[in-house]
Amino acid sequence: KKEKMMIKMIASDLDGTLIPEGTQEMEPGFFEVLSELLDRGYQFYVATGRQYANVRRLFDSYADRIGFVCENGALAMAQEQQQYILEVPHEKAIAIAEDIMSFPETDICLSGVKACYIQPRSDWFENQMVNVLRNKTKMFQELSEIDDQIVKIAMYIYDFPKHVDRIRALLNEKYGDFADFVWGGNDWLDMIQKNSGKGLALQAILKEKGWKPEELLVFGDNQNDISMLELTPNSYAMEHAKPDVIPHASHTCKSVTEKLREFLKEQS
């Protein structure tokens, strides 16, 4: 019989992890497993690049029982209370946004606490944000109109494989001392401030609860998950994860739902 893990909290990425890449639907059976975890007293955090309003809606019936690490760790919420926030300084946000918007191959999304702000170059992108991702979205004409705390900047890159390396290199060269530009999945490049990320937000939450990193179990698949995969020895990268992500996790798995079912069996 396997030794029981002393886990108190579980955190999982969404896109490419709990939501198979390229879809908008949660892994089948996940919510039953989540119910059992919560009923047995485990804490669960969604750790995602998505915005809070979007993810809260996705977990609608569980929203008051779980926690949310959103915007790649720049904002953490539980029971509608802010647990953690890391704002992008206003001047810096404007400068980076102007540079991103100067690339004809990108569409920008500035995530604030109140909404996300876009200036769509295509009907497809507008539809993607508003109807597919169903983000709480506001259109802007001028960056100066945005009156909100910006917590994340991301760009959708058209013809991603062709343009991403060049765009990423230029942004890294100019802003590399302030932030990293990492793959967020589904043709998105995300900006993550130095000394931030999902791992740091989770670390702050653990500290507040008086728990150790080894009492945390995490799942992820992309570059924006590396900081949390490195946080705990109980980390799983998805088998299909990017090759540069897998070495940062202690284990790999095919399905979060299956792995958690196994975990619950072992703990009973």
Rosetta silent file (secondary structure, phi, psi, omega in degrees, C-alpha in Angstrom):
SEQUENCE: KKEKMMIKMIASDLDGTLIPEGTQEMEPGFFEVLSELLDRGYQFYVATGRQYANVRRLFDSYADRIGFVCENGALAMAQEQQQYILEVPHEKAIAIAEDIMSFPETDICLSGVKACYIQPRSDWFENQMVNVLRNKTKMFQELSEIDDQIVKIAMYIYDFPKHVDRIRALLNEKYGDFADFVWGGNDWLDMIQKNSGKGLALQAILKEKGWKPEELLVFGDNQNDISMLELTPNSYAMEHAKPDVIPHASHTCKSVTEKLREFLKEQS
SCORE:     score description
SCORE:     0.000 S_00000001
   1 L     0.000  134.533 -179.663    0.000    0.000    0.000 S_00000001
   2 L   -67.578  147.234  176.021    1.257    3.440   -0.988 S_00000001
   3 L   -67.773  139.632 -179.716    2.149    5.897    1.747 S_00000001
   4 L   -71.160  137.068  176.123   -0.553    8.545    2.158 S_00000001
   5 L   -81.666  142.066  178.458    0.338   11.998    0.863 S_00000001
   6 L   -90.467   64.428 -175.963   -0.166   14.812    3.340 S_00000001
   7 L   -91.829  135.304  175.168   -2.030   16.978    0.856 S_00000001
   8 L  -115.847  -24.485 -173.523   -4.268   19.821    2.012 S_00000001
   9 E  -138.796  141.659  177.836   -4.600   21.843   -1.187 S_00000001
  10 E  -123.381  136.202  177.125   -4.819   21.059   -4.906 S_00000001
  11 E  -130.580  135.114  179.029   -4.237   23.586   -7.696 S_00000001
  12 E  -135.393  140.568  168.959   -4.750   22.978  -11.393 S_00000001
  13 L   -67.075  162.597  179.071   -4.260   24.947  -14.569 S_00000001
  14 L  -100.952  -74.296 -170.348   -7.271   25.081  -16.908 S_00000001
  15 E   -68.607  121.077 -177.946   -6.487   25.371  -20.627 S_00000001
  16 L    88.209   -8.917 -178.114   -4.614   22.336  -21.903 S_00000001
  17 L  -118.472  -72.330  174.693   -4.830   20.739  -18.443 S_00000001
  18 L   -84.869  -27.204  176.083   -8.406   20.482  -17.111 S_00000001
  19 E  -110.377  109.508 -177.668   -9.801   21.740  -20.399 S_00000001
  20 L   -51.851  137.365 -175.682   -8.260   19.736  -23.252 S_00000001
  21 L   -48.392  134.198  177.413   -6.296   22.026  -25.609 S_00000001
  22 L    84.448   -0.542  177.493   -8.423   23.589  -28.336 S_00000001
  23 L  -119.030  174.639  176.212  -11.740   22.983  -26.527 S_00000001
  24 L  -119.358   11.533 -174.117  -13.846   24.980  -24.056 S_00000001
  25 L  -109.565  136.768  177.615  -15.198   21.984  -22.127 S_00000001
  26 L   -64.055  149.254  174.047  -13.956   20.633  -18.804 S_00000001
  27 L   -49.351  135.292  179.319  -12.640   17.034  -18.701 S_00000001
  28 L   -59.688  138.951  176.624  -15.621   14.687  -18.331 S_00000001
  29 L    86.141   -6.696 -174.337  -16.204   13.618  -14.735 S_00000001
  30 H   -64.005  -42.296 -174.581  -14.123   16.379  -13.210 S_00000001
  31 H   -65.202  -31.286  175.894  -16.919   18.071  -11.264 S_00000001
  32 H   -64.179  -42.606  179.696  -17.867   14.805   -9.484 S_00000001
  33 H   -64.791  -41.445  178.906  -14.243   14.445   -8.369 S_00000001
  34 H   -60.385  -44.700  178.236  -14.162   18.103   -7.274 S_00000001
  35 H   -54.804  -46.817 -177.756  -17.316   17.580   -5.170 S_00000001
  36 H   -65.671  -41.769  177.977  -15.721   14.652   -3.398 S_00000001
  37 H   -57.605  -48.246 -177.195  -12.464   16.545   -2.776 S_00000001
  38 H   -66.864  -40.574  178.818  -14.332   19.491   -1.251 S_00000001
  39 H   -63.201  -30.028 -179.814  -16.621   17.248    0.806 S_00000001
  40 L   -87.572    2.910  172.516  -13.532   15.532    2.208 S_00000001
  41 L    93.955    7.234  175.612  -12.081   18.893    3.267 S_00000001
  42 L   -79.653  148.626  174.372   -9.421   19.499    0.606 S_00000001
  43 E   -94.218  141.383 -179.595   -8.997   23.029   -0.702 S_00000001
  44 E  -125.882  132.080  175.636   -9.047   23.500   -4.450 S_00000001
  45 E  -122.020  131.411  168.599   -7.631   26.405   -6.450 S_00000001
  46 E   -83.664  131.597  179.846   -7.968   26.958  -10.174 S_00000001
  47 E  -123.033  107.592 -166.023   -4.669   28.486  -11.358 S_00000001
  48 L  -142.102  162.491  172.084   -5.101   30.039  -14.763 S_00000001
  49 L   -83.345  -10.534 -176.756   -4.161   32.797  -17.170 S_00000001
  50 L   -72.175  168.758  179.137   -7.855   33.573  -17.593 S_00000001
  51 L   -82.292  157.708 -176.744   -9.707   36.447  -15.950 S_00000001
  52 H   -59.821  -49.107 -176.540  -11.571   36.061  -12.657 S_00000001
  53 H   -57.970  -40.047 -179.270  -15.095   36.784  -13.976 S_00000001
  54 H   -64.258  -49.082 -174.470  -14.624   34.170  -16.692 S_00000001
  55 H   -73.153  -35.569  178.609  -13.355   31.380  -14.411 S_00000001
  56 H   -60.009  -41.164  179.094  -15.837   32.116  -11.655 S_00000001
  57 H   -65.565  -38.221 -179.256  -18.649   31.604  -14.166 S_00000001
  58 H   -62.323  -34.052 -178.129  -17.047   28.355  -15.360 S_00000001
  59 L  -105.793   28.476 -169.533  -17.095   26.967  -11.795 S_00000001
  60 H   -34.867  -59.840 -173.380  -20.427   28.584  -11.057 S_00000001
  61 H   -73.697  -10.277  179.080  -21.938   26.119   -8.568 S_00000001
  62 H  -109.745    0.186 -167.515  -18.592   25.695   -6.749 S_00000001
  63 L   -56.738  -28.553 -179.506  -17.466   29.329   -6.873 S_00000001
  64 L   -90.538   -3.019 -178.096  -17.922   29.936   -3.134 S_00000001
  65 L  -108.304   -9.014 -177.625  -16.171   26.717   -2.142 S_00000001
  66 L  -124.093  173.118  177.526  -12.955   27.059   -4.158 S_00000001
  67 E  -113.286  162.376 -176.632  -10.212   29.625   -4.727 S_00000001
  68 E  -130.635  121.096  168.634   -9.028   31.302   -7.910 S_00000001
  69 E  -105.678  109.882 -171.092   -5.506   32.211   -8.955 S_00000001
  70 E  -113.842  172.585  174.456   -6.181   34.212  -12.125 S_00000001
  71 H    51.089   44.226  179.858   -4.285   36.213  -14.741 S_00000001
  72 H    58.141   29.618  175.679   -1.235   33.914  -14.392 S_00000001
  73 H    99.175    0.575 -178.953   -1.009   34.610  -10.670 S_00000001
  74 L   -79.325  -16.318 -178.828   -1.440   38.393  -10.673 S_00000001
  75 E  -142.686  128.843  174.554   -4.789   38.136   -8.867 S_00000001
  76 E  -124.197  133.786 -176.868   -6.010   35.609   -6.297 S_00000001
  77 E  -132.524  147.264  170.397   -9.583   35.534   -5.022 S_00000001
  78 E  -151.648  136.819 -176.493  -11.590   33.397   -2.606 S_00000001
  79 L    48.464   43.186  177.791  -15.162   34.005   -1.392 S_00000001
  80 L    64.244    9.223  178.072  -15.158   37.217   -3.489 S_00000001
  81 E  -104.335  139.480  175.519  -12.251   38.584   -1.428 S_00000001
  82 E   -72.779  123.555  177.645   -8.941   39.620   -2.945 S_00000001
  83 E   -97.576  -22.988 -171.432   -6.176   37.458   -1.442 S_00000001
  84 E  -166.125  139.335  173.619   -3.346   38.770   -3.588 S_00000001
  85 E  -146.966  140.317  174.115   -2.771   41.293   -6.378 S_00000001
  86 L  -131.102  104.515 -175.483    0.253   42.295   -8.416 S_00000001
  87 L   -85.408  147.209  170.858   -0.476   45.294  -10.603 S_00000001
  88 L   -84.062  123.611  179.954    1.508   46.274  -13.696 S_00000001
  89 L   -51.996  137.898 -170.728    2.613   49.908  -13.113 S_00000001
  90 H   -52.666  -51.050 -177.862    0.424   52.131  -15.294 S_00000001
  91 H   -59.253  -41.309 -178.731    3.174   53.782  -17.388 S_00000001
  92 H   -65.286  -42.847  179.763    4.800   50.413  -18.017 S_00000001
  93 H   -59.881  -43.161 -179.301    1.494   48.829  -19.052 S_00000001
  94 H   -64.802  -45.591 -178.100    0.881   51.600  -21.604 S_00000001
  95 H   -61.353  -46.250 -179.317    4.404   51.366  -23.068 S_00000001
  96 H   -65.335  -42.592 -179.666    4.248   47.577  -23.463 S_00000001
  97 H   -61.467  -42.141  179.175    0.734   47.740  -24.900 S_00000001
  98 H   -60.948  -41.801  178.972    1.790   50.321  -27.505 S_00000001
  99 H   -65.116  -43.082  179.575    4.654   48.088  -28.596 S_00000001
 100 H   -61.971  -42.131 -177.860    2.450   45.013  -28.851 S_00000001
 101 H   -70.190  -14.792  178.371   -0.123   46.954  -30.869 S_00000001
 102 L   -78.172  -12.648  174.944    2.598   48.048  -33.283 S_00000001
 103 L   -85.906  121.736 -179.540    2.876   44.436  -34.552 S_00000001
 104 L   -65.855  -16.117 -175.979    0.282   43.913  -37.289 S_00000001
 105 L   -89.956    5.184 -175.266    0.129   40.186  -36.444 S_00000001
 106 E  -117.851  155.758  165.308   -1.168   40.647  -32.889 S_00000001
 107 E  -123.922  136.524 -172.977   -4.374   41.374  -31.050 S_00000001
 108 E  -102.291  149.280  171.413   -3.972   42.631  -27.500 S_00000001
 109 E  -134.397  114.550  176.627   -5.862   41.855  -24.327 S_00000001
 110 E   -99.167  118.778 -177.836   -5.189   43.997  -21.248 S_00000001
 111 E   -93.895  122.855  173.738   -6.635   42.354  -18.161 S_00000001
 112 E  -108.420  179.736  177.342   -7.880   44.615  -15.416 S_00000001
 113 L   -72.779  -35.071 -176.043   -9.625   43.785  -12.166 S_00000001
 114 L   -84.128  -35.297 -176.059  -12.955   45.065  -13.566 S_00000001
 115 L  -165.438  178.187  169.467  -12.778   43.756  -17.141 S_00000001
 116 E  -111.828  148.169 -169.237  -10.437   42.959  -19.994 S_00000001
 117 E  -116.510  126.581 -177.415   -9.792   45.600  -22.631 S_00000001
 118 E  -133.895  159.270  173.451   -9.458   44.887  -26.347 S_00000001
 119 L  -135.950   79.033 -166.143   -9.247   46.702  -29.665 S_00000001
 120 L   -62.523  136.093  175.558  -10.054   43.859  -32.068 S_00000001
 121 L   -91.342  -13.957 -179.537   -8.383   43.733  -35.485 S_00000001
 122 L  -141.630  153.525  175.179  -10.722   41.002  -36.679 S_00000001
 123 H   -62.546  -33.696 -179.368  -14.311   39.957  -36.102 S_00000001
 124 H   -58.456  -46.765 -177.274  -12.917   36.533  -35.278 S_00000001
 125 H   -65.350  -43.841  178.759  -10.941   37.895  -32.302 S_00000001
 126 H   -59.024  -45.309  179.064  -13.850   39.926  -30.972 S_00000001
 127 H   -62.701  -40.523 -179.971  -16.092   36.864  -31.212 S_00000001
 128 H   -59.316  -47.039 -177.550  -13.426   34.716  -29.537 S_00000001
 129 H   -70.916  -45.075 -171.351  -13.159   37.040  -26.523 S_00000001
 130 H   -82.974  -44.127 -172.050  -16.828   37.911  -26.140 S_00000001
 131 H  -104.208  -32.348 -178.517  -18.686   34.752  -27.194 S_00000001
 132 H   -86.889  -58.316  177.277  -16.237   31.836  -27.080 S_00000001
 133 L   -74.954  -23.248 -179.617  -14.131   32.692  -24.007 S_00000001
 134 L    54.429   46.815  174.713  -17.047   34.793  -22.712 S_00000001
 135 L   -75.489  153.446  169.940  -14.792   37.273  -20.993 S_00000001
 136 L   -77.284  107.844 -165.650  -16.171   40.391  -19.395 S_00000001
 137 E  -122.420  139.879  171.649  -14.850   42.632  -22.177 S_00000001
 138 E  -126.044  139.474  176.694  -14.656   46.354  -22.916 S_00000001
 139 E   -86.839  144.686  173.921  -13.506   47.895  -26.204 S_00000001
 140 L  -127.031  150.565  173.470  -11.116   50.828  -26.073 S_00000001
 141 L   -94.011  -49.728 -179.705  -10.129   53.437  -28.668 S_00000001
 142 L  -119.347  141.582  178.936   -7.218   54.955  -26.752 S_00000001
 143 H   -58.859  -31.245 -177.807   -5.141   53.263  -24.059 S_00000001
 144 H   -65.517  -15.967  179.302   -5.539   56.373  -21.887 S_00000001
 145 H   -73.708  -20.655 -172.149   -9.277   55.618  -21.526 S_00000001
 146 L   -73.758  114.916 -179.177   -8.615   52.498  -19.464 S_00000001
 147 L  -113.008   84.780 -175.158   -9.365   53.234  -15.798 S_00000001
 148 L  -164.494  164.843  172.668   -8.497   50.016  -14.010 S_00000001
 149 L   -85.362  117.718  178.962   -5.604   48.189  -12.321 S_00000001
 150 E   -83.870  125.506 -177.891   -3.898   46.228  -15.100 S_00000001
 151 E  -112.096  -17.149 -179.946   -2.769   42.825  -13.845 S_00000001
 152 E  -155.010  145.540  174.046   -1.888   41.022  -17.074 S_00000001
 153 E  -124.916  129.204  178.703   -1.074   41.766  -20.702 S_00000001
 154 E  -136.199  156.136  178.097   -1.460   39.070  -23.319 S_00000001
 155 E  -132.355  135.726  170.992   -1.383   38.974  -27.092 S_00000001
 156 E   -88.463  131.554 -177.974   -3.042   36.676  -29.554 S_00000001
 157 E  -113.287  117.727  177.113   -0.675   36.090  -32.480 S_00000001
 158 L   -70.339  142.319 -178.179   -2.124   35.308  -35.896 S_00000001
 159 L    53.556   52.125 -170.566   -0.128   32.651  -37.770 S_00000001
 160 H   -48.056  -53.938 -175.788    1.546   31.974  -34.427 S_00000001
 161 H   -58.702  -29.581 -176.611    4.403   29.591  -35.438 S_00000001
 162 H   -75.587  -35.134 -170.116    5.546   32.051  -38.087 S_00000001
 163 H  -110.018  -19.599 -168.434    5.697   35.188  -35.923 S_00000001
 164 H   -59.877  -43.326 -175.311    6.023   34.224  -32.257 S_00000001
 165 H   -62.666  -41.228 -179.132    9.815   33.897  -32.031 S_00000001
 166 H   -67.253  -46.742 -178.573   10.465   37.285  -33.596 S_00000001
 167 H   -64.004  -43.570 -179.071    7.843   39.117  -31.517 S_00000001
 168 H   -63.011  -42.456 -179.400    8.947   37.392  -28.336 S_00000001
 169 H   -63.086  -42.332 -179.545   12.617   38.213  -28.966 S_00000001
 170 H   -65.485  -42.520 -179.790   11.862   41.902  -29.553 S_00000001
 171 H   -69.430  -39.364  178.017    9.726   42.193  -26.415 S_00000001
 172 H   -63.156  -39.397 -179.132   12.246   40.281  -24.313 S_00000001
 173 H   -62.661  -40.785 -174.947   15.033   42.523  -25.535 S_00000001
 174 H   -84.009  -37.000 -172.166   13.147   45.662  -24.563 S_00000001
 175 H  -121.678   10.770 -174.360   11.352   44.559  -21.377 S_00000001
 176 L   -57.759  -24.391  178.947   13.267   41.449  -20.309 S_00000001
 177 L   -78.846  -17.827 -177.494   14.410   43.025  -17.043 S_00000001
 178 L  -101.033  -35.652 -172.027   10.784   43.689  -16.061 S_00000001
 179 E  -151.479  163.019  171.516    8.890   40.673  -17.421 S_00000001
 180 E  -109.295  147.917  176.794    9.019   37.349  -19.232 S_00000001
 181 E  -111.819  113.571 -171.008    6.985   36.620  -22.346 S_00000001
 182 E  -127.345  156.974  177.601    5.774   33.023  -22.252 S_00000001
 183 E   -68.264  129.273  177.380    3.442   30.728  -24.153 S_00000001
 184 E  -104.161   -0.583 -178.555   -0.026   30.696  -22.629 S_00000001
 185 E    94.328  157.566  177.465   -1.446   28.070  -25.030 S_00000001
 186 L    51.231   43.765  175.618   -3.841   28.330  -28.004 S_00000001
 187 L    69.299   24.718  176.254   -1.648   30.867  -29.900 S_00000001
 188 E  -107.667  142.945  170.770   -1.335   33.308  -26.988 S_00000001
 189 E  -115.648  124.631 -176.012    1.839   34.915  -25.698 S_00000001
 190 E  -108.497  142.307  173.793    1.492   36.126  -22.089 S_00000001
 191 E   -95.224  125.640  177.590    3.529   38.731  -20.267 S_00000001
 192 E  -121.688  122.728  179.433    4.444   37.720  -16.709 S_00000001
 193 E   -60.629  146.057  172.155    6.168   40.210  -14.419 S_00000001
 194 L   -57.196  151.414 -177.923    9.450   39.117  -12.857 S_00000001
 195 L    54.924   41.699  173.435    8.882   37.866   -9.307 S_00000001
 196 L  -145.964 -166.290  179.354    5.318   36.915  -10.115 S_00000001
 197 L   115.911  169.584 -176.733    3.452   33.970  -11.559 S_00000001
 198 H   -59.698  -38.311 -178.242    1.077   31.260  -10.396 S_00000001
 199 H   -61.438  -41.932 -178.946    3.729   29.775   -8.087 S_00000001
 200 H   -68.748  -38.703  177.475    4.217   33.010   -6.154 S_00000001
 201 H   -64.051  -44.282  179.130    0.504   33.552   -5.691 S_00000001
 202 H   -64.042  -38.095  177.829    0.099   29.966   -4.443 S_00000001
 203 H   -60.810  -42.818  179.299    3.095   30.415   -2.154 S_00000001
 204 H   -62.929  -39.393 -179.622    1.474   33.522   -0.638 S_00000001
 205 H   -68.183  -44.161  178.006   -1.779   31.583   -0.079 S_00000001
 206 H   -58.886  -44.866 -177.875    0.036   28.632    1.533 S_00000001
 207 H   -60.121  -44.138  179.806    1.938   31.010    3.800 S_00000001
 208 H   -61.316  -34.532 -179.026   -1.273   32.713    4.888 S_00000001
 209 H   -86.426   -9.106 -177.852   -2.765   29.318    5.767 S_00000001
 210 L    75.613   27.398 -179.659    0.399   28.160    7.526 S_00000001
 211 L  -106.687  157.673 -178.775    0.860   25.237    5.111 S_00000001
 212 L   -96.555  154.667  178.334    4.029   23.894    3.493 S_00000001
 213 H   -54.864  -30.883 -179.587    4.626   23.515   -0.274 S_00000001
 214 H   -74.652   -2.829  174.636    4.686   19.726    0.153 S_00000001
 215 H   -94.747   10.080 -179.132    1.040   19.908    1.278 S_00000001
 216 E  -114.027  140.510  175.341    0.132   21.146   -2.209 S_00000001
 217 E  -119.435  126.742 -176.571   -0.614   19.044   -5.309 S_00000001
 218 E  -129.785  154.816  178.856   -0.450   20.831   -8.700 S_00000001
 219 E  -133.573  137.079  177.200   -1.168   20.164  -12.391 S_00000001
 220 E  -161.555  172.373 -178.116   -0.083   22.157  -15.459 S_00000001
 221 L  -140.992   -6.519 -169.669    0.999   21.930  -19.099 S_00000001
 222 L  -131.940  175.230 -177.306    2.530   25.200  -20.259 S_00000001
 223 H   -59.136  -32.951 -179.439    5.324   27.705  -19.649 S_00000001
 224 H   -74.863   -0.182  175.967    3.051   29.839  -17.483 S_00000001
 225 H  -100.590   -9.356 -172.304    2.709   26.825  -15.121 S_00000001
 226 H   -56.487  -42.935 -176.746    6.436   26.324  -14.487 S_00000001
 227 H   -61.637  -31.683  178.593    6.564   28.464  -11.330 S_00000001
 228 H   -86.353  -28.404  176.488    3.883   26.336   -9.646 S_00000001
 229 H   -65.583  -31.367 -179.761    5.237   23.011  -10.934 S_00000001
 230 L   -82.137  -12.182 -173.367    8.543   23.927   -9.267 S_00000001
 231 L   -72.617  -32.712 -172.504    6.864   24.936   -6.009 S_00000001
 232 L  -133.833  148.440  174.005    6.036   21.448   -4.744 S_00000001
 233 L   -68.317  -15.798 -179.721    7.401   17.902   -5.086 S_00000001
 234 L   -95.557   61.021 -177.294    3.781   16.861   -5.797 S_00000001
 235 E  -118.395  139.449  179.968    3.643   18.358   -9.274 S_00000001
 236 E  -122.261  125.786  168.990    2.280   16.800  -12.454 S_00000001
 237 E   -95.773  145.494  176.535    2.855   18.005  -15.995 S_00000001
 238 E   -66.329  146.665  179.789    0.417   16.716  -18.599 S_00000001
 239 L   -56.615  -32.192 -178.503    1.933   14.049  -20.867 S_00000001
 240 L   -89.002    7.897 -177.002    1.264   16.302  -23.871 S_00000001
 241 L   -59.466  160.606  176.167    2.925   19.328  -22.187 S_00000001
 242 L   -59.096  140.023 -176.697    5.558   21.342  -24.030 S_00000001
 243 L   -55.729  -29.914 -179.373    8.920   19.503  -23.868 S_00000001
 244 L   -81.388   -2.697  179.936   10.525   22.438  -22.016 S_00000001
 245 L   -95.968  -39.366 -173.960    7.835   22.239  -19.298 S_00000001
 246 H   -52.136  -43.213 -179.361    8.011   18.539  -18.364 S_00000001
 247 H   -61.734  -18.049 -178.585   11.441   18.677  -16.618 S_00000001
 248 H   -82.280  -11.010  179.970   10.041   21.245  -14.123 S_00000001
 249 L  -103.650  155.075  178.634    7.459   18.751  -12.789 S_00000001
 250 L   -79.664  -26.853 -176.389    8.120   15.714  -10.598 S_00000001
 251 E  -141.414  170.688  169.556    5.653   13.506  -12.491 S_00000001
 252 E  -125.495  158.155  173.887    3.514   13.393  -15.625 S_00000001
 253 E  -148.756  161.806 -177.549   -0.101   12.288  -16.052 S_00000001
 254 L   -87.630  -38.783 -174.830   -2.601   11.840  -18.854 S_00000001
 255 L  -143.002  131.686  178.658   -5.686   13.192  -17.066 S_00000001
 256 H   -63.707  -45.032 -177.841   -6.145   15.355  -13.966 S_00000001
 257 H   -58.224  -47.103  179.498   -9.525   13.764  -13.232 S_00000001
 258 H   -62.556  -43.870 -178.445   -8.076   10.218  -13.331 S_00000001
 259 H   -62.215  -41.124 -179.904   -5.087   11.225  -11.198 S_00000001
 260 H   -70.857  -33.715  174.811   -7.379   12.823   -8.583 S_00000001
 261 H   -60.593  -46.305  178.368   -9.651    9.740   -8.569 S_00000001
 262 H   -59.000  -46.064 -179.645   -6.560    7.644   -7.817 S_00000001
 263 H   -57.616  -45.791 -178.770   -5.498   10.131   -5.126 S_00000001
 264 H   -63.863  -40.240  176.953   -8.913    9.948   -3.421 S_00000001
 265 H   -60.214  -46.392 -178.002   -8.793    6.119   -3.446 S_00000001
 266 H   -63.902  -32.697 -176.392   -5.323    6.135   -1.897 S_00000001
 267 H   -83.196  -11.739 -173.733   -6.417    8.572    0.819 S_00000001
 268 L   -86.694    0.000    0.000   -9.557    6.654    1.812 S_00000001
